[in-house]
Amino acid sequence: QVQLVQSGAEVKKPGASVKVSCRGSGYNFTPYYIHWVRQTPGQGFEWMGWIVPNSGGTNYAQKFQGRVTMTRDTSISTVYMELSSLTSDDTAIYYCARGLLVSGKGFFDPWGQGTPVTVSS
Amino acid sequence: DIQMTQSPSSLSASVGDRVTITCRASQSISSSLNWYQHKPGKAPEVLIYGASSLQSGVPPRFSGSGSGTDFSLTISSLQPEDFATYYCQQSASIPRTFGQGTKVEIK
């Protein structure tokens, strides 16, 4: 079945970086956009950006510009999201999600299982 | 950015009840509105895309309607597995934005 599997939980200190992976299986990985979305207690769901694996093209939310980098390794059907200069506000569950387009309407399906990231000194 | 406002933020209902959740966009998004169900510790799942299209595999008791700025998700007969948090999300423009969620609890 189509699924996205993410890397495990992370604990980081303020100022550090975190890199989360997301591996796709059960479908042709490269043509589909992969979006990153995080869920924080205070802000709910926040869209961070997307990467399209076949070209490596990216589009980042303005809020995260300069701090987020999305990359891919198509040989292992995996994309990565790296967030730098972490603060306690970045404590969240980070999700990857495949972008689908049906009849011109875009949505996320499926989502990865989520990666909890805790930022604490 | 397009702001998405859901109401109510939570509700209590019984099995078999009809439940309606609303979502309002801060500007017109045509029919570019999706609904997701989220249970604790699990990945969100899409229920409705394009405001009213039922995603494959989703039970027909779920339905969506609306266009422009006002949308709704209806569960025609609430089942035990439907107790969860529901989110709307717009796909009309970047950045994609979500409503704050509606938690459906057991009465």
PDB file of C-alpha atoms in Angstrom:
ATOM      1  CA  GLN A   1       0.000   0.000   0.000  1.00  0.00           C
ATOM      2  CA  VAL A   2       1.007   3.633  -0.428  1.00  0.00           C
ATOM      3  CA  GLN A   3       2.775   4.849   2.662  1.00  0.00           C
ATOM      4  CA  LEU A   4       5.251   7.373   3.973  1.00  0.00           C
ATOM      5  CA  VAL A   5       7.519   6.318   6.822  1.00  0.00           C
ATOM      6  CA  GLN A   6       9.338   8.952   8.838  1.00  0.00           C
ATOM      7  CA  SER A   7      12.407   8.829  11.048  1.00  0.00           C
ATOM      8  CA  GLY A   8      12.146   8.634  14.810  1.00  0.00           C
ATOM      9  CA  ALA A   9      11.738  11.150  17.590  1.00  0.00           C
ATOM     10  CA  GLU A  10      14.419  13.766  18.166  1.00  0.00           C
ATOM     11  CA  VAL A  11      15.509  15.841  21.148  1.00  0.00           C
ATOM     12  CA  LYS A  12      17.594  18.903  20.368  1.00  0.00           C
ATOM     13  CA  LYS A  13      19.079  21.839  22.226  1.00  0.00           C
ATOM     14  CA  PRO A  14      18.234  25.428  21.331  1.00  0.00           C
ATOM     15  CA  GLY A  15      20.308  26.660  18.426  1.00  0.00           C
ATOM     16  CA  ALA A  16      20.818  23.185  16.979  1.00  0.00           C
ATOM     17  CA  SER A  17      19.426  21.733  13.738  1.00  0.00           C
ATOM     18  CA  VAL A  18      17.228  18.717  13.134  1.00  0.00           C
ATOM     19  CA  LYS A  19      16.916  16.606  10.002  1.00  0.00           C
ATOM     20  CA  VAL A  20      13.821  14.443   9.516  1.00  0.00           C
ATOM     21  CA  SER A  21      13.496  11.840   6.776  1.00  0.00           C
ATOM     22  CA  CYS A  22      10.427  10.575   4.944  1.00  0.00           C
ATOM     23  CA  ARG A  23      10.559   7.435   2.789  1.00  0.00           C
ATOM     24  CA  GLY A  24       7.829   6.622   0.308  1.00  0.00           C
ATOM     25  CA  SER A  25       6.766   3.182  -0.811  1.00  0.00           C
ATOM     26  CA  GLY A  26       3.988   1.547  -2.799  1.00  0.00           C
ATOM     27  CA  TYR A  27       3.923   4.155  -5.567  1.00  0.00           C
ATOM     28  CA  ASN A  28       6.099   5.906  -8.141  1.00  0.00           C
ATOM     29  CA  PHE A  29       7.897   8.255  -5.765  1.00  0.00           C
ATOM     30  CA  THR A  30       9.502  10.880  -7.975  1.00  0.00           C
ATOM     31  CA  PRO A  31       6.596  12.745  -9.637  1.00  0.00           C
ATOM     32  CA  TYR A  32       4.599  13.499  -6.490  1.00  0.00           C
ATOM     33  CA  TYR A  33       5.170  16.569  -4.360  1.00  0.00           C
ATOM     34  CA  ILE A  34       6.008  15.900  -0.727  1.00  0.00           C
ATOM     35  CA  HIS A  35       4.779  18.540   1.703  1.00  0.00           C
ATOM     36  CA  TRP A  36       5.990  19.125   5.241  1.00  0.00           C
ATOM     37  CA  VAL A  37       3.485  20.167   7.888  1.00  0.00           C
ATOM     38  CA  ARG A  38       4.034  20.575  11.599  1.00  0.00           C
ATOM     39  CA  GLN A  39       1.615  20.506  14.496  1.00  0.00           C
ATOM     40  CA  THR A  40       2.341  22.612  17.540  1.00  0.00           C
ATOM     41  CA  PRO A  41       0.181  23.049  20.642  1.00  0.00           C
ATOM     42  CA  GLY A  42      -0.026  26.788  20.125  1.00  0.00           C
ATOM     43  CA  GLN A  43      -0.276  27.170  16.349  1.00  0.00           C
ATOM     44  CA  GLY A  44      -2.074  23.983  15.268  1.00  0.00           C
ATOM     45  CA  PHE A  45      -1.098  22.741  11.815  1.00  0.00           C
ATOM     46  CA  GLU A  46       1.460  24.846   9.934  1.00  0.00           C
ATOM     47  CA  TRP A  47       2.473  24.177   6.335  1.00  0.00           C
ATOM     48  CA  MET A  48       6.246  24.464   5.934  1.00  0.00           C
ATOM     49  CA  GLY A  49       6.749  23.864   2.228  1.00  0.00           C
ATOM     50  CA  TRP A  50       7.104  21.252  -0.467  1.00  0.00           C
ATOM     51  CA  ILE A  51       9.697  19.434  -2.512  1.00  0.00           C
ATOM     52  CA  VAL A  52       9.174  17.600  -5.790  1.00  0.00           C
ATOM     53  CA  PRO A  53      11.561  14.632  -5.832  1.00  0.00           C
ATOM     54  CA  ASN A  54      12.115  14.335  -9.590  1.00  0.00           C
ATOM     55  CA  SER A  55      13.655  17.809  -9.955  1.00  0.00           C
ATOM     56  CA  GLY A  56      14.448  18.706  -6.361  1.00  0.00           C
ATOM     57  CA  GLY A  57      12.425  21.885  -6.752  1.00  0.00           C
ATOM     58  CA  THR A  58      11.224  23.433  -3.510  1.00  0.00           C
ATOM     59  CA  ASN A  59       8.819  26.063  -2.221  1.00  0.00           C
ATOM     60  CA  TYR A  60       9.121  27.165   1.395  1.00  0.00           C
ATOM     61  CA  ALA A  61       6.627  29.038   3.535  1.00  0.00           C
ATOM     62  CA  GLN A  62       7.844  32.562   4.167  1.00  0.00           C
ATOM     63  CA  LYS A  63       7.833  31.930   7.916  1.00  0.00           C
ATOM     64  CA  PHE A  64      10.536  29.286   7.531  1.00  0.00           C
ATOM     65  CA  GLN A  65      12.591  30.864   4.722  1.00  0.00           C
ATOM     66  CA  GLY A  66      16.274  30.838   5.631  1.00  0.00           C
ATOM     67  CA  ARG A  67      15.826  28.144   8.291  1.00  0.00           C
ATOM     68  CA  VAL A  68      14.386  25.187   6.393  1.00  0.00           C
ATOM     69  CA  THR A  69      16.004  23.064   3.706  1.00  0.00           C
ATOM     70  CA  MET A  70      14.248  20.231   1.898  1.00  0.00           C
ATOM     71  CA  THR A  71      16.292  17.732  -0.075  1.00  0.00           C
ATOM     72  CA  ARG A  72      15.817  14.338  -1.653  1.00  0.00           C
ATOM     73  CA  ASP A  73      17.563  11.082  -2.482  1.00  0.00           C
ATOM     74  CA  THR A  74      15.563   9.439  -5.233  1.00  0.00           C
ATOM     75  CA  SER A  75      17.715   6.287  -5.132  1.00  0.00           C
ATOM     76  CA  ILE A  76      16.065   5.419  -1.817  1.00  0.00           C
ATOM     77  CA  SER A  77      12.729   7.214  -2.357  1.00  0.00           C
ATOM     78  CA  THR A  78      13.421   9.546   0.543  1.00  0.00           C
ATOM     79  CA  VAL A  79      13.054  13.240   1.192  1.00  0.00           C
ATOM     80  CA  TYR A  80      14.533  15.197   4.069  1.00  0.00           C
ATOM     81  CA  MET A  81      13.514  18.292   5.963  1.00  0.00           C
ATOM     82  CA  GLU A  82      16.198  20.118   7.919  1.00  0.00           C
ATOM     83  CA  LEU A  83      15.290  22.959  10.272  1.00  0.00           C
ATOM     84  CA  SER A  84      18.049  25.054  11.809  1.00  0.00           C
ATOM     85  CA  SER A  85      18.425  27.562  14.661  1.00  0.00           C
ATOM     86  CA  LEU A  86      15.884  25.672  16.738  1.00  0.00           C
ATOM     87  CA  THR A  87      14.011  27.323  19.601  1.00  0.00           C
ATOM     88  CA  SER A  88      11.447  25.955  22.020  1.00  0.00           C
ATOM     89  CA  ASP A  89       8.752  27.226  19.627  1.00  0.00           C
ATOM     90  CA  ASP A  90       9.877  24.544  17.162  1.00  0.00           C
ATOM     91  CA  THR A  91       8.814  21.784  19.537  1.00  0.00           C
ATOM     92  CA  ALA A  92       6.210  19.997  17.431  1.00  0.00           C
ATOM     93  CA  ILE A  93       5.245  16.873  15.562  1.00  0.00           C
ATOM     94  CA  TYR A  94       6.559  17.085  12.016  1.00  0.00           C
ATOM     95  CA  TYR A  95       4.669  15.314   9.240  1.00  0.00           C
ATOM     96  CA  CYS A  96       5.412  14.656   5.617  1.00  0.00           C
ATOM     97  CA  ALA A  97       2.465  14.198   3.265  1.00  0.00           C
ATOM     98  CA  ARG A  98       2.125  13.360  -0.405  1.00  0.00           C
ATOM     99  CA  GLY A  99       0.413  15.987  -2.500  1.00  0.00           C
ATOM    100  CA  LEU A 100      -2.301  14.623  -4.753  1.00  0.00           C
ATOM    101  CA  LEU A 101      -4.156  16.458  -7.508  1.00  0.00           C
ATOM    102  CA  VAL A 102      -7.545  15.068  -8.540  1.00  0.00           C
ATOM    103  CA  SER A 103      -9.746  16.993 -10.988  1.00  0.00           C
ATOM    104  CA  GLY A 104      -7.622  20.057 -10.314  1.00  0.00           C
ATOM    105  CA  LYS A 105      -8.074  19.852  -6.551  1.00  0.00           C
ATOM    106  CA  GLY A 106      -5.026  19.341  -4.367  1.00  0.00           C
ATOM    107  CA  PHE A 107      -4.930  17.586  -1.025  1.00  0.00           C
ATOM    108  CA  PHE A 108      -2.555  15.592   1.187  1.00  0.00           C
ATOM    109  CA  ASP A 109      -2.741  11.810   1.064  1.00  0.00           C
ATOM    110  CA  PRO A 110      -1.235   9.874   2.719  1.00  0.00           C
ATOM    111  CA  TRP A 111       0.593  11.440   5.628  1.00  0.00           C
ATOM    112  CA  GLY A 112       3.595  10.006   7.396  1.00  0.00           C
ATOM    113  CA  GLN A 113       3.231   8.831  10.971  1.00  0.00           C
ATOM    114  CA  GLY A 114       4.818  12.008  12.332  1.00  0.00           C
ATOM    115  CA  THR A 115       8.167  12.725  13.979  1.00  0.00           C
ATOM    116  CA  PRO A 116       8.107  14.385  17.405  1.00  0.00           C
ATOM    117  CA  VAL A 117      10.834  16.974  17.816  1.00  0.00           C
ATOM    118  CA  THR A 118      11.502  18.388  21.262  1.00  0.00           C
ATOM    119  CA  VAL A 119      13.704  21.442  21.703  1.00  0.00           C
ATOM    120  CA  SER A 120      14.908  21.797  25.262  1.00  0.00           C
ATOM    121  CA  SER A 121      18.033  22.886  27.080  1.00  0.00           C
TER     122      SER A 121
ATOM    123  CA  ASP B   1      -2.264  34.326   4.034  1.00  0.00           C
ATOM    124  CA  ILE B   2      -5.793  32.911   3.968  1.00  0.00           C
ATOM    125  CA  GLN B   3      -7.173  32.445   7.472  1.00  0.00           C
ATOM    126  CA  MET B   4      -9.405  29.424   8.111  1.00  0.00           C
ATOM    127  CA  THR B   5     -11.861  29.580  11.004  1.00  0.00           C
ATOM    128  CA  GLN B   6     -13.691  26.494  12.211  1.00  0.00           C
ATOM    129  CA  SER B   7     -16.660  26.254  14.514  1.00  0.00           C
ATOM    130  CA  PRO B   8     -17.313  24.947  16.996  1.00  0.00           C
ATOM    131  CA  SER B   9     -13.897  24.245  18.514  1.00  0.00           C
ATOM    132  CA  SER B  10     -15.383  21.213  20.237  1.00  0.00           C
ATOM    133  CA  LEU B  11     -18.690  19.414  20.523  1.00  0.00           C
ATOM    134  CA  SER B  12     -20.191  16.518  22.422  1.00  0.00           C
ATOM    135  CA  ALA B  13     -22.433  14.116  20.582  1.00  0.00           C
ATOM    136  CA  SER B  14     -23.879  10.636  20.866  1.00  0.00           C
ATOM    137  CA  VAL B  15     -23.558   7.660  18.552  1.00  0.00           C
ATOM    138  CA  GLY B  16     -26.150   8.048  15.824  1.00  0.00           C
ATOM    139  CA  ASP B  17     -26.270  11.845  15.991  1.00  0.00           C
ATOM    140  CA  ARG B  18     -25.999  14.050  12.943  1.00  0.00           C
ATOM    141  CA  VAL B  19     -23.015  16.383  13.321  1.00  0.00           C
ATOM    142  CA  THR B  20     -22.097  19.454  11.273  1.00  0.00           C
ATOM    143  CA  ILE B  21     -18.827  21.373  11.458  1.00  0.00           C
ATOM    144  CA  THR B  22     -18.327  24.652   9.648  1.00  0.00           C
ATOM    145  CA  CYS B  23     -15.246  26.306   8.189  1.00  0.00           C
ATOM    146  CA  ARG B  24     -14.948  29.856   6.924  1.00  0.00           C
ATOM    147  CA  ALA B  25     -12.139  31.230   4.754  1.00  0.00           C
ATOM    148  CA  SER B  26     -10.972  34.834   5.044  1.00  0.00           C
ATOM    149  CA  GLN B  27     -11.297  35.204   1.250  1.00  0.00           C
ATOM    150  CA  SER B  28     -12.845  33.206  -1.532  1.00  0.00           C
ATOM    151  CA  ILE B  29     -11.161  29.866  -2.196  1.00  0.00           C
ATOM    152  CA  SER B  30     -13.714  28.554  -4.716  1.00  0.00           C
ATOM    153  CA  SER B  31     -14.010  24.842  -3.880  1.00  0.00           C
ATOM    154  CA  SER B  32     -10.368  24.328  -2.835  1.00  0.00           C
ATOM    155  CA  LEU B  33     -11.226  23.024   0.607  1.00  0.00           C
ATOM    156  CA  ASN B  34     -10.267  19.721   2.200  1.00  0.00           C
ATOM    157  CA  TRP B  35     -11.346  17.994   5.413  1.00  0.00           C
ATOM    158  CA  TYR B  36      -9.110  15.725   7.494  1.00  0.00           C
ATOM    159  CA  GLN B  37      -9.751  13.455  10.468  1.00  0.00           C
ATOM    160  CA  HIS B  38      -7.029  13.196  13.088  1.00  0.00           C
ATOM    161  CA  LYS B  39      -6.863  10.727  15.957  1.00  0.00           C
ATOM    162  CA  PRO B  40      -4.223  10.945  18.716  1.00  0.00           C
ATOM    163  CA  GLY B  41      -0.954   9.263  17.793  1.00  0.00           C
ATOM    164  CA  LYS B  42      -2.008   8.621  14.218  1.00  0.00           C
ATOM    165  CA  ALA B  43      -1.499  10.341  10.884  1.00  0.00           C
ATOM    166  CA  PRO B  44      -4.273  12.660   9.680  1.00  0.00           C
ATOM    167  CA  GLU B  45      -6.485  11.186   6.960  1.00  0.00           C
ATOM    168  CA  VAL B  46      -8.295  13.010   4.202  1.00  0.00           C
ATOM    169  CA  LEU B  47     -12.067  12.614   4.176  1.00  0.00           C
ATOM    170  CA  ILE B  48     -13.240  15.184   1.646  1.00  0.00           C
ATOM    171  CA  TYR B  49     -11.339  17.054  -1.068  1.00  0.00           C
ATOM    172  CA  GLY B  50     -12.493  19.788  -3.406  1.00  0.00           C
ATOM    173  CA  ALA B  51     -15.168  20.764  -0.842  1.00  0.00           C
ATOM    174  CA  SER B  52     -17.517  17.887  -1.653  1.00  0.00           C
ATOM    175  CA  SER B  53     -15.649  14.908  -3.163  1.00  0.00           C
ATOM    176  CA  LEU B  54     -15.466  11.853  -0.937  1.00  0.00           C
ATOM    177  CA  GLN B  55     -11.988  10.309  -0.867  1.00  0.00           C
ATOM    178  CA  SER B  56     -11.877   6.660  -1.866  1.00  0.00           C
ATOM    179  CA  GLY B  57     -12.481   4.335   1.066  1.00  0.00           C
ATOM    180  CA  VAL B  58     -14.165   6.948   3.258  1.00  0.00           C
ATOM    181  CA  PRO B  59     -17.649   5.938   4.504  1.00  0.00           C
ATOM    182  CA  PRO B  60     -20.542   7.754   2.802  1.00  0.00           C
ATOM    183  CA  ARG B  61     -21.848   9.075   6.128  1.00  0.00           C
ATOM    184  CA  PHE B  62     -19.252  11.824   5.640  1.00  0.00           C
ATOM    185  CA  SER B  63     -20.190  14.634   3.269  1.00  0.00           C
ATOM    186  CA  GLY B  64     -18.932  18.109   2.469  1.00  0.00           C
ATOM    187  CA  SER B  65     -20.520  21.175   0.949  1.00  0.00           C
ATOM    188  CA  GLY B  66     -19.892  24.816   0.256  1.00  0.00           C
ATOM    189  CA  SER B  67     -17.927  27.123  -2.006  1.00  0.00           C
ATOM    190  CA  GLY B  68     -16.392  30.557  -1.876  1.00  0.00           C
ATOM    191  CA  THR B  69     -15.827  31.255   1.806  1.00  0.00           C
ATOM    192  CA  ASP B  70     -18.283  29.022   3.695  1.00  0.00           C
ATOM    193  CA  PHE B  71     -18.011  25.264   3.982  1.00  0.00           C
ATOM    194  CA  SER B  72     -19.342  22.455   6.100  1.00  0.00           C
ATOM    195  CA  LEU B  73     -18.567  18.846   6.955  1.00  0.00           C
ATOM    196  CA  THR B  74     -21.489  16.648   7.981  1.00  0.00           C
ATOM    197  CA  ILE B  75     -21.440  13.220   9.589  1.00  0.00           C
ATOM    198  CA  SER B  76     -24.918  11.834   9.025  1.00  0.00           C
ATOM    199  CA  SER B  77     -24.875   9.222  11.796  1.00  0.00           C
ATOM    200  CA  LEU B  78     -21.954   9.419  14.199  1.00  0.00           C
ATOM    201  CA  GLN B  79     -20.152   6.127  14.804  1.00  0.00           C
ATOM    202  CA  PRO B  80     -17.815   5.212  17.682  1.00  0.00           C
ATOM    203  CA  GLU B  81     -14.768   5.375  15.395  1.00  0.00           C
ATOM    204  CA  ASP B  82     -15.637   8.963  14.381  1.00  0.00           C
ATOM    205  CA  PHE B  83     -14.633  10.500  17.694  1.00  0.00           C
ATOM    206  CA  ALA B  84     -11.600  12.516  16.635  1.00  0.00           C
ATOM    207  CA  THR B  85     -10.497  16.022  15.717  1.00  0.00           C
ATOM    208  CA  TYR B  86     -11.471  17.387  12.304  1.00  0.00           C
ATOM    209  CA  TYR B  87      -9.567  20.027  10.367  1.00  0.00           C
ATOM    210  CA  CYS B  88     -10.322  22.008   7.257  1.00  0.00           C
ATOM    211  CA  GLN B  89      -7.487  23.068   4.959  1.00  0.00           C
ATOM    212  CA  GLN B  90      -7.406  25.345   1.925  1.00  0.00           C
ATOM    213  CA  SER B  91      -5.477  24.442  -1.207  1.00  0.00           C
ATOM    214  CA  ALA B  92      -6.246  27.599  -3.184  1.00  0.00           C
ATOM    215  CA  SER B  93      -3.004  29.388  -2.448  1.00  0.00           C
ATOM    216  CA  ILE B  94       0.404  29.200  -0.841  1.00  0.00           C
ATOM    217  CA  PRO B  95       0.893  28.949   2.073  1.00  0.00           C
ATOM    218  CA  ARG B  96      -1.575  26.154   2.633  1.00  0.00           C
ATOM    219  CA  THR B  97      -3.467  26.905   5.826  1.00  0.00           C
ATOM    220  CA  PHE B  98      -5.589  24.916   8.234  1.00  0.00           C
ATOM    221  CA  GLY B  99      -8.465  25.580  10.558  1.00  0.00           C
ATOM    222  CA  GLN B 100      -7.779  25.263  14.278  1.00  0.00           C
ATOM    223  CA  GLY B 101      -9.726  21.999  14.531  1.00  0.00           C
ATOM    224  CA  THR B 102     -13.006  20.721  15.934  1.00  0.00           C
ATOM    225  CA  LYS B 103     -12.795  18.010  18.562  1.00  0.00           C
ATOM    226  CA  VAL B 104     -15.763  15.630  18.489  1.00  0.00           C
ATOM    227  CA  GLU B 105     -16.227  13.990  21.872  1.00  0.00           C
ATOM    228  CA  ILE B 106     -18.570  11.391  23.271  1.00  0.00           C
ATOM    229  CA  LYS B 107     -21.578  12.765  25.138  1.00  0.00           C
TER     230      LYS B 107
END
